[in-house]
Short mmCIF file of C-alpha atoms (C1' of nucleotides) in Angstrom, two decimals:
data_model
loop_
_atom_site.label_atom_id
_atom_site.label_comp_id
_atom_site.label_asym_id
_atom_site.label_seq_id
_atom_site.Cartn_x
_atom_site.Cartn_y
_atom_site.Cartn_z
CA MET A 115 -106.66 177.89 31.09
CA GLY A 116 -108.06 179.55 28.07
CA GLU A 117 -109.84 182.88 27.60
CA LEU A 118 -113.16 181.88 29.12
CA ARG A 119 -113.12 183.18 32.66
CA GLU A 120 -115.18 181.36 35.16
CA GLN A 121 -117.81 183.12 37.13
CA LEU A 122 -116.19 182.70 40.50
CA ARG A 123 -119.03 184.06 42.58
CA ASP A 124 -121.80 181.83 41.45
CA MET A 125 -121.83 178.92 43.88
CA THR A 126 -123.97 176.73 41.65
CA ASP A 127 -121.38 176.95 38.91
CA CYS A 128 -118.44 175.34 40.63
CA GLY A 129 -118.01 172.43 42.95
CA LEU A 130 -115.04 173.86 44.79
CA PRO A 131 -117.01 176.07 47.26
CA GLN A 132 -119.31 173.13 47.90
CA ALA A 133 -116.34 170.84 48.61
CA LEU A 134 -114.77 173.41 50.88
CA GLU A 135 -118.08 173.90 52.69
CA VAL A 136 -117.74 170.26 53.77
CA MET A 137 -113.99 169.71 53.92
CA GLY A 138 -112.55 173.19 54.27
CA GLU A 139 -112.52 173.59 58.01
CA ARG A 140 -109.52 172.82 60.05
CA TRP A 141 -109.10 169.14 61.01
CA SER A 142 -111.63 167.81 58.52
CA PHE A 143 -109.10 166.46 56.15
CA LEU A 144 -106.97 164.97 58.95
CA ILE A 145 -110.06 163.25 60.35
CA LEU A 146 -110.69 161.91 56.89
CA ARG A 147 -107.19 160.62 56.67
CA ALA A 148 -107.55 158.89 60.01
CA ALA A 149 -110.74 157.32 58.76
CA PHE A 150 -108.98 156.04 55.67
CA ASN A 151 -106.39 154.54 57.96
CA GLY A 152 -108.98 152.52 59.81
CA PHE A 153 -109.73 154.66 62.83
CA ILE A 154 -113.42 154.53 63.69
CA HIS A 155 -113.91 155.57 67.33
CA PHE A 156 -114.07 158.98 68.92
CA GLU A 157 -111.17 158.23 71.27
CA GLU A 158 -109.05 157.00 68.44
CA PHE A 159 -109.49 160.19 66.51
CA SER A 160 -108.99 162.24 69.60
CA SER A 161 -105.79 160.65 70.79
CA GLU A 162 -104.19 160.17 67.36
CA LEU A 163 -104.94 163.66 66.13
CA GLY A 164 -104.46 165.48 69.41
CA ILE A 165 -107.62 167.50 68.72
CA ALA A 166 -109.78 169.00 71.41
CA ARG A 167 -112.87 166.97 72.18
CA ASN A 168 -115.44 169.65 71.47
CA ILE A 169 -113.90 170.44 68.09
CA LEU A 170 -113.71 166.80 67.19
CA SER A 171 -117.34 166.32 68.17
CA ASN A 172 -118.25 169.31 66.01
CA ARG A 173 -116.27 168.07 63.00
CA LEU A 174 -117.47 164.49 63.20
CA GLY A 175 -121.06 165.72 63.42
CA ARG A 176 -120.48 167.94 60.41
CA LEU A 177 -118.96 165.10 58.34
CA VAL A 178 -121.87 162.84 59.30
CA GLU A 179 -124.33 165.60 58.45
CA HIS A 180 -122.82 166.00 55.02
CA GLY A 181 -122.73 162.26 54.32
CA VAL A 182 -118.98 161.74 54.44
CA LEU A 183 -119.12 159.47 57.49
CA THR A 184 -121.78 157.32 59.04
CA ARG A 185 -122.35 157.25 62.79
CA GLU A 186 -123.52 154.02 64.38
CA PRO A 187 -123.39 152.69 67.93
CA CYS A 188 -121.09 149.70 68.23
CA ALA A 189 -123.12 146.52 68.49
CA VAL A 190 -120.91 144.77 71.01
CA ASP A 191 -120.15 147.71 73.27
CA LYS A 192 -122.90 150.28 73.27
CA ARG A 193 -120.67 152.93 74.78
CA LYS A 194 -118.71 153.11 71.58
CA ILE A 195 -119.69 154.80 68.37
CA GLU A 196 -118.41 153.70 64.92
CA TYR A 197 -117.68 156.39 62.45
CA ARG A 198 -117.16 154.91 58.97
CA LEU A 199 -116.56 156.26 55.50
CA THR A 200 -119.50 156.42 53.11
CA PRO A 201 -118.97 155.99 49.41
CA LYS A 202 -119.14 159.73 49.22
CA GLY A 203 -116.31 159.88 51.76
CA VAL A 204 -114.28 157.25 49.88
CA ASP A 205 -114.63 159.40 46.76
CA LEU A 206 -112.44 161.98 48.49
CA LEU A 207 -109.45 159.71 48.31
CA PRO A 208 -107.99 161.10 45.04
CA ALA A 209 -108.28 164.66 46.38
CA MET A 210 -106.67 163.77 49.67
CA LEU A 211 -103.91 161.85 47.98
CA ALA A 212 -103.24 164.60 45.50
CA LEU A 213 -102.95 167.10 48.39
CA ARG A 214 -100.76 164.76 50.26
CA GLN A 215 -98.46 164.11 47.33
CA TRP A 216 -98.12 167.83 46.87
CA GLY A 217 -97.18 168.23 50.48
CA GLU A 218 -94.62 165.50 50.18
CA LYS A 219 -93.16 166.89 47.01
CA HIS A 220 -92.89 170.53 48.15
CA GLY A 221 -92.93 170.46 51.96
CA VAL A 222 -89.87 170.69 54.18
CA ASN A 223 -88.72 167.75 56.28
CA VAL A 224 -91.08 165.28 54.66
CA ASP A 225 -89.52 161.95 54.62
CA PRO A 226 -92.26 159.38 54.71
CA GLU A 227 -91.41 156.02 56.14
CA LEU A 228 -94.47 154.47 54.50
CA VAL A 229 -95.22 154.55 50.79
CA LEU A 230 -98.63 153.98 49.27
CA VAL A 231 -98.33 151.06 46.88
CA ASP A 232 -100.47 148.93 44.61
CA ALA A 233 -101.30 146.00 46.84
CA ALA A 234 -101.26 143.70 43.76
CA ASN A 235 -97.55 144.14 43.04
CA GLY A 236 -96.08 146.39 45.76
CA GLN A 237 -95.21 149.12 43.31
CA PRO A 238 -95.80 152.75 44.36
CA VAL A 239 -98.85 154.39 42.96
CA ALA A 240 -98.41 157.04 40.26
CA PRO A 241 -98.60 160.70 41.08
CA ILE A 242 -102.13 162.05 40.76
CA ALA A 243 -102.52 163.92 37.47
CA ILE A 244 -105.06 165.24 35.08
CA HIS A 245 -105.80 162.98 32.12
CA ALA A 246 -107.71 163.31 28.94
CA ASP A 247 -110.52 160.91 28.09
CA ASP A 248 -108.06 158.73 26.21
CA GLY A 249 -105.53 158.68 28.99
CA ARG A 250 -103.05 161.32 27.85
CA GLU A 251 -101.70 163.35 30.74
CA LEU A 252 -102.71 167.00 30.54
CA GLY A 253 -100.97 170.07 31.98
CA TRP A 254 -102.44 173.38 32.88
CA HIS A 255 -102.01 174.87 29.42
CA ASP A 256 -103.64 171.92 27.74
CA LEU A 257 -106.93 172.81 29.42
CA ALA A 258 -109.76 175.11 28.49
CA TRP A 259 -113.19 176.00 29.68
CA GLN A 260 -116.03 175.24 27.37
CA LYS A 261 -119.70 175.81 27.59
CA ARG A 262 -121.39 172.53 28.33
CA GLU A 263 -123.59 172.58 25.27
CA ASP A 264 -120.54 173.12 23.05
CA VAL A 265 -118.58 170.14 24.35
CA GLY A 266 -117.06 168.13 21.57
CA LYS A 267 -117.16 170.97 19.04
CA GLY A 268 -113.68 172.22 19.98
CA GLY A 269 -110.43 171.44 18.29
CA PRO A 270 -106.90 172.58 17.85
CA GLY A 271 -106.84 176.34 17.92
CA CYS A 272 -110.12 176.77 19.64
CA CYS A 273 -108.19 178.47 22.41
CA MET B 180 -105.77 150.22 53.07
CA GLY B 181 -103.93 147.34 54.57
CA GLU B 182 -102.88 146.52 58.03
CA LEU B 183 -100.06 148.92 58.35
CA ARG B 184 -101.40 151.92 60.20
CA GLU B 185 -99.74 155.18 59.59
CA GLN B 186 -98.25 157.22 62.36
CA LEU B 187 -100.66 160.13 62.05
CA ARG B 188 -98.94 162.37 64.53
CA ASP B 189 -95.55 162.51 63.00
CA MET B 190 -95.50 165.56 60.80
CA THR B 191 -92.40 164.47 58.90
CA ASP B 192 -94.09 161.28 57.90
CA CYS B 193 -96.93 162.60 55.86
CA GLY B 194 -97.32 165.45 53.46
CA LEU B 195 -100.94 166.20 54.30
CA PRO B 196 -100.35 168.35 57.36
CA GLN B 197 -97.75 170.22 55.42
CA ALA B 198 -100.13 170.82 52.53
CA LEU B 199 -102.88 171.91 54.93
CA GLU B 200 -100.44 174.28 56.65
CA VAL B 201 -100.22 176.15 53.34
CA MET B 202 -103.64 175.61 51.80
CA GLY B 203 -105.84 174.67 54.73
CA GLU B 204 -107.08 178.07 55.78
CA ARG B 205 -110.26 179.59 54.61
CA TRP B 206 -110.11 181.29 51.17
CA SER B 207 -106.72 179.84 50.22
CA PHE B 208 -108.13 177.41 47.75
CA LEU B 209 -110.52 179.90 46.30
CA ILE B 210 -107.67 182.38 45.79
CA LEU B 211 -105.79 179.59 44.05
CA ARG B 212 -108.65 178.91 41.79
CA ALA B 213 -108.91 182.60 40.93
CA ALA B 214 -105.17 182.54 40.12
CA PHE B 215 -105.67 179.57 37.83
CA ASN B 216 -108.43 181.53 36.08
CA GLY B 217 -106.11 184.35 35.30
CA PHE B 218 -106.73 186.84 38.08
CA ILE B 219 -103.50 188.50 39.20
CA HIS B 220 -104.33 191.77 40.98
CA PHE B 221 -105.40 192.43 44.53
CA GLU B 222 -108.58 194.18 43.52
CA GLU B 223 -109.52 191.33 41.14
CA PHE B 224 -109.26 188.79 43.94
CA SER B 225 -111.07 191.07 46.30
CA SER B 226 -114.02 191.87 44.10
CA GLU B 227 -114.40 188.47 42.50
CA LEU B 228 -114.19 186.53 45.78
CA GLY B 229 -115.94 189.06 48.03
CA ILE B 230 -113.27 188.61 50.65
CA ALA B 231 -112.31 191.28 53.20
CA ARG B 232 -109.21 193.21 52.30
CA ASN B 233 -107.24 192.40 55.45
CA ILE B 234 -107.96 188.73 55.14
CA LEU B 235 -107.04 188.76 51.44
CA SER B 236 -103.82 190.60 52.19
CA ASN B 237 -103.02 187.99 54.87
CA ARG B 238 -103.76 185.05 52.55
CA LEU B 239 -101.85 186.38 49.61
CA GLY B 240 -98.89 187.09 51.84
CA ARG B 241 -99.03 183.60 53.18
CA LEU B 242 -99.22 182.03 49.75
CA VAL B 243 -96.28 184.11 48.58
CA GLU B 244 -94.37 183.23 51.70
CA HIS B 245 -94.89 179.53 51.02
CA GLY B 246 -93.90 179.84 47.38
CA VAL B 247 -97.31 179.22 45.85
CA LEU B 248 -97.53 182.68 44.34
CA THR B 249 -94.98 185.30 43.33
CA ARG B 250 -95.61 188.99 44.12
CA GLU B 251 -94.20 191.53 41.69
CA PRO B 252 -95.03 195.18 41.07
CA CYS B 253 -96.54 195.71 37.66
CA ALA B 254 -93.96 197.22 35.34
CA VAL B 255 -96.35 199.56 33.53
CA ASP B 256 -98.41 200.75 36.51
CA LYS B 257 -96.46 200.70 39.73
CA ARG B 258 -99.58 200.92 41.84
CA LYS B 259 -100.53 197.43 40.79
CA ILE B 260 -99.07 194.21 42.13
CA GLU B 261 -99.04 190.98 40.11
CA TYR B 262 -99.58 187.80 41.90
CA ARG B 263 -98.74 184.85 39.72
CA LEU B 264 -98.65 181.06 40.19
CA THR B 265 -95.24 179.50 40.72
CA PRO B 266 -94.58 175.95 39.47
CA LYS B 267 -95.26 174.83 43.01
CA GLY B 268 -98.62 176.58 42.80
CA VAL B 269 -99.37 175.04 39.42
CA ASP B 270 -98.67 171.62 40.96
CA LEU B 271 -101.75 172.08 43.08
CA LEU B 272 -104.02 171.86 40.02
CA PRO B 273 -104.73 168.12 40.34
CA ALA B 274 -105.58 168.45 43.99
CA MET B 275 -107.83 171.44 43.31
CA LEU B 276 -109.49 169.77 40.42
CA ALA B 277 -110.09 166.53 42.33
CA LEU B 278 -111.73 168.53 45.14
CA ARG B 279 -113.82 170.40 42.69
CA GLN B 280 -114.92 167.30 40.84
CA TRP B 281 -115.94 165.80 44.19
CA GLY B 282 -117.98 168.92 44.92
CA GLU B 283 -119.64 168.76 41.59
CA LYS B 284 -120.42 165.08 41.89
CA HIS B 285 -121.75 165.16 45.43
CA GLY B 286 -122.81 168.76 46.05
CA VAL B 287 -126.34 170.04 45.84
CA ASN B 288 -127.39 172.48 43.16
CA VAL B 289 -124.18 172.18 41.26
CA ASP B 290 -124.88 172.64 37.61
CA PRO B 291 -121.71 173.98 36.02
CA GLU B 292 -122.17 176.02 32.94
CA LEU B 293 -118.56 175.56 32.01
CA VAL B 294 -116.75 172.29 31.60
CA LEU B 295 -113.04 171.74 31.73
CA VAL B 296 -111.90 170.21 28.46
CA ASP B 297 -108.84 169.11 26.69
CA ALA B 298 -108.03 172.09 24.55
CA ALA B 299 -106.69 169.81 21.84
CA ASN B 300 -110.01 168.21 21.05
CA GLY B 301 -112.66 169.83 23.23
CA GLN B 302 -113.39 166.63 25.09
CA PRO B 303 -113.97 166.85 28.84
CA VAL B 304 -111.06 165.77 31.05
CA ALA B 305 -111.32 162.43 32.86
CA PRO B 306 -112.28 162.31 36.53
CA ILE B 307 -109.15 162.51 38.71
CA ALA B 308 -108.30 159.01 39.96
CA ILE B 309 -105.54 156.98 41.47
CA HIS B 310 -103.47 154.98 39.01
CA ALA B 311 -100.84 152.29 39.27
CA ASP B 312 -97.47 152.77 37.66
CA ASP B 313 -98.73 150.99 34.57
CA GLY B 314 -101.89 153.05 34.32
CA ARG B 315 -104.45 150.73 35.86
CA GLU B 316 -107.02 152.63 37.95
CA LEU B 317 -106.82 151.73 41.58
CA GLY B 318 -109.56 151.86 44.27
CA TRP B 319 -109.20 152.22 47.96
CA HIS B 320 -108.92 148.49 48.58
CA ASP B 321 -106.27 148.02 45.94
CA LEU B 322 -103.91 150.12 48.12
CA ALA B 323 -101.52 149.30 50.87
CA TRP B 324 -98.85 150.96 52.94
CA GLN B 325 -95.36 149.60 52.62
CA LYS B 326 -92.11 150.49 54.24
CA ARG B 327 -90.05 152.47 51.81
CA GLU B 328 -87.13 150.01 51.87
CA ASP B 329 -89.47 147.15 51.09
CA VAL B 330 -91.00 148.67 48.01
CA GLY B 331 -91.12 146.19 45.17
CA LYS B 332 -91.01 143.16 47.37
CA GLY B 333 -94.78 142.92 47.70
CA GLY B 334 -97.13 140.88 45.64
CA PRO B 335 -100.53 139.26 45.61
CA GLY B 336 -101.41 138.33 49.16
CA CYS B 337 -98.96 140.60 50.77
CA CYS B 338 -101.97 142.19 52.51
"C1'" DA C 91 -102.92 221.00 41.76
"C1'" DA C 92 -106.90 218.05 42.34
"C1'" DC C 93 -108.72 213.80 42.12
"C1'" DA C 94 -109.03 208.75 41.39
"C1'" DT C 95 -107.05 204.18 41.83
"C1'" DA C 96 -104.35 200.18 43.85
"C1'" DG C 97 -102.86 197.90 47.67
"C1'" DG C 98 -102.64 197.79 52.05
"C1'" DT C 99 -103.18 198.71 57.46
"C1'" DA C 100 -105.79 199.78 61.97
"C1'" DG C 101 -109.69 199.37 65.01
"C1'" DC C 102 -113.24 196.84 66.74
"C1'" DG C 103 -117.26 193.73 67.42
"C1'" DA C 104 -118.62 188.91 66.25
"C1'" DT C 105 -117.37 184.33 65.68
"C1'" DT C 106 -114.53 180.33 66.30
"C1'" DC C 107 -110.82 177.62 68.63
"C1'" DG C 108 -109.10 175.04 72.17
"C1'" DA C 109 -107.96 173.47 77.00
"C1'" DA C 110 -110.08 171.87 80.99
"C1'" DA C 111 -113.82 170.54 83.76
"C1'" DC C 112 -118.01 168.31 83.99
"C1'" DC C 113 -121.80 164.88 82.68
"C1'" DA C 114 -124.68 160.66 81.28
"C1'" DG C 115 -125.00 156.07 79.74
"C1'" DT C 116 -122.57 151.56 79.61
"C1'" DT C 117 -119.37 148.08 81.11
"C1'" DG C 118 -116.31 145.76 84.22
"C1'" DT C 119 -115.11 144.44 89.04
"C1'" DT C 120 -116.04 143.03 93.56
"C1'" DA D 208 -125.99 145.38 94.12
"C1'" DA D 209 -122.35 148.76 94.64
"C1'" DC D 210 -118.73 151.08 92.70
"C1'" DA D 211 -115.10 152.32 89.67
"C1'" DA D 212 -113.69 152.98 84.90
"C1'" DC D 213 -114.58 153.89 80.13
"C1'" DT D 214 -116.75 156.25 76.06
"C1'" DG D 215 -118.59 160.03 73.85
"C1'" DG D 216 -119.80 163.74 74.39
"C1'" DT D 217 -121.36 169.06 76.35
"C1'" DT D 218 -120.25 173.31 78.97
"C1'" DT D 219 -117.40 177.11 80.16
"C1'" DC D 220 -114.39 180.64 79.30
"C1'" DG D 221 -110.14 183.01 77.75
"C1'" DA D 222 -107.46 183.54 73.33
"C1'" DA D 223 -107.17 183.83 68.61
"C1'" DT D 224 -109.17 184.65 64.18
"C1'" DC D 225 -112.68 186.70 60.97
"C1'" DG D 226 -114.63 190.29 58.58
"C1'" DC D 227 -116.57 194.95 58.04
"C1'" DT D 228 -115.44 199.73 57.87
"C1'" DA D 229 -112.53 203.51 57.88
"C1'" DC D 230 -108.22 205.17 56.98
"C1'" DC D 231 -103.45 205.64 54.82
"C1'" DT D 232 -99.70 205.98 51.25
"C1'" DA D 233 -97.89 205.68 46.65
"C1'" DT D 234 -98.85 206.16 42.07
"C1'" DG D 235 -101.37 207.54 37.98
"C1'" DT D 236 -104.83 210.73 35.46
"C1'" DT D 237 -106.83 215.20 34.16
#
DNA sequence: AACATAGGTAGCGATTCGAAACCAGTTGTT
DNA sequence: AACAACTGGTTTCGAATCGCTACCTATGTT
């Protein structure tokens, strides 16, 4: 990834620690997956994920706190709470899908019955990849770090 | 995401639990990031990440065990060990970058000094997204689950 | 030989997890 | 109105994990 080494310690310089702060705890991603699959109630998450109630309560609270989910009492049955994805939560879909595709590609005994397809034509979605601005797919060695103020000045051989 | 609900409990039916089994513990993703940035030695990971030695030892062993990193004694200095990414590890780059981009977009106080660019022309890489087979970008509501044996039979209105 | 370095391991308090029991507010039933 | 059942929690407490420090062993340096 080029000769410029990132400063890994500086939290403000990389979004990864921030993302992990929100999504890095156990169950968080599985709760998110359940949310993407249409589950909205506490009992649904609990029974489908088999997670302890206190942990689920903690994680849902955390996701709400960080703006990934909203928490609203159900209008028709005030015992129920509706947890729904925010736009910020929906933005996690590429990351979740990439992780999932990696698990399916490299995991053992993964044989998914269901395939994620383009609803418009029923064709499976493409594997998540890194693309240049113009759409070319980029691999690890096509990438480099560049100071923000220098962006655009690079070229072949810059790394 | 359509009316077909996934079976969330069945481990063999989804790669996400498998991915989280490997990468879901604390520090694993940050170690991976360090590896992508060229760090290969125990002491480098330790000092750059500020992680306790026993935990680091545990995580590195786990990543090696799962085939994300290789562990080889350094030829020139046999005290040193070289931890290097395997192809399976490199395959995690889109997932890591997607997570990171999410953190940068939605986190607080994220102001990265360095930008990931296409080394060929110095232009920033595109945000990670979900694409159809033909390259169209797809959003959450463009997606559906389909039984594997039915793939290709879908079409407008199938959901 | 003496010392420093690299990569771990061991011990131990602090935190977190997780199973089960309990609780409060709402809804359904009689 | 009385009572049971349901929903979304909180509390409790033992087990596992985290993380800091000290220590250990093999190798390299002087």
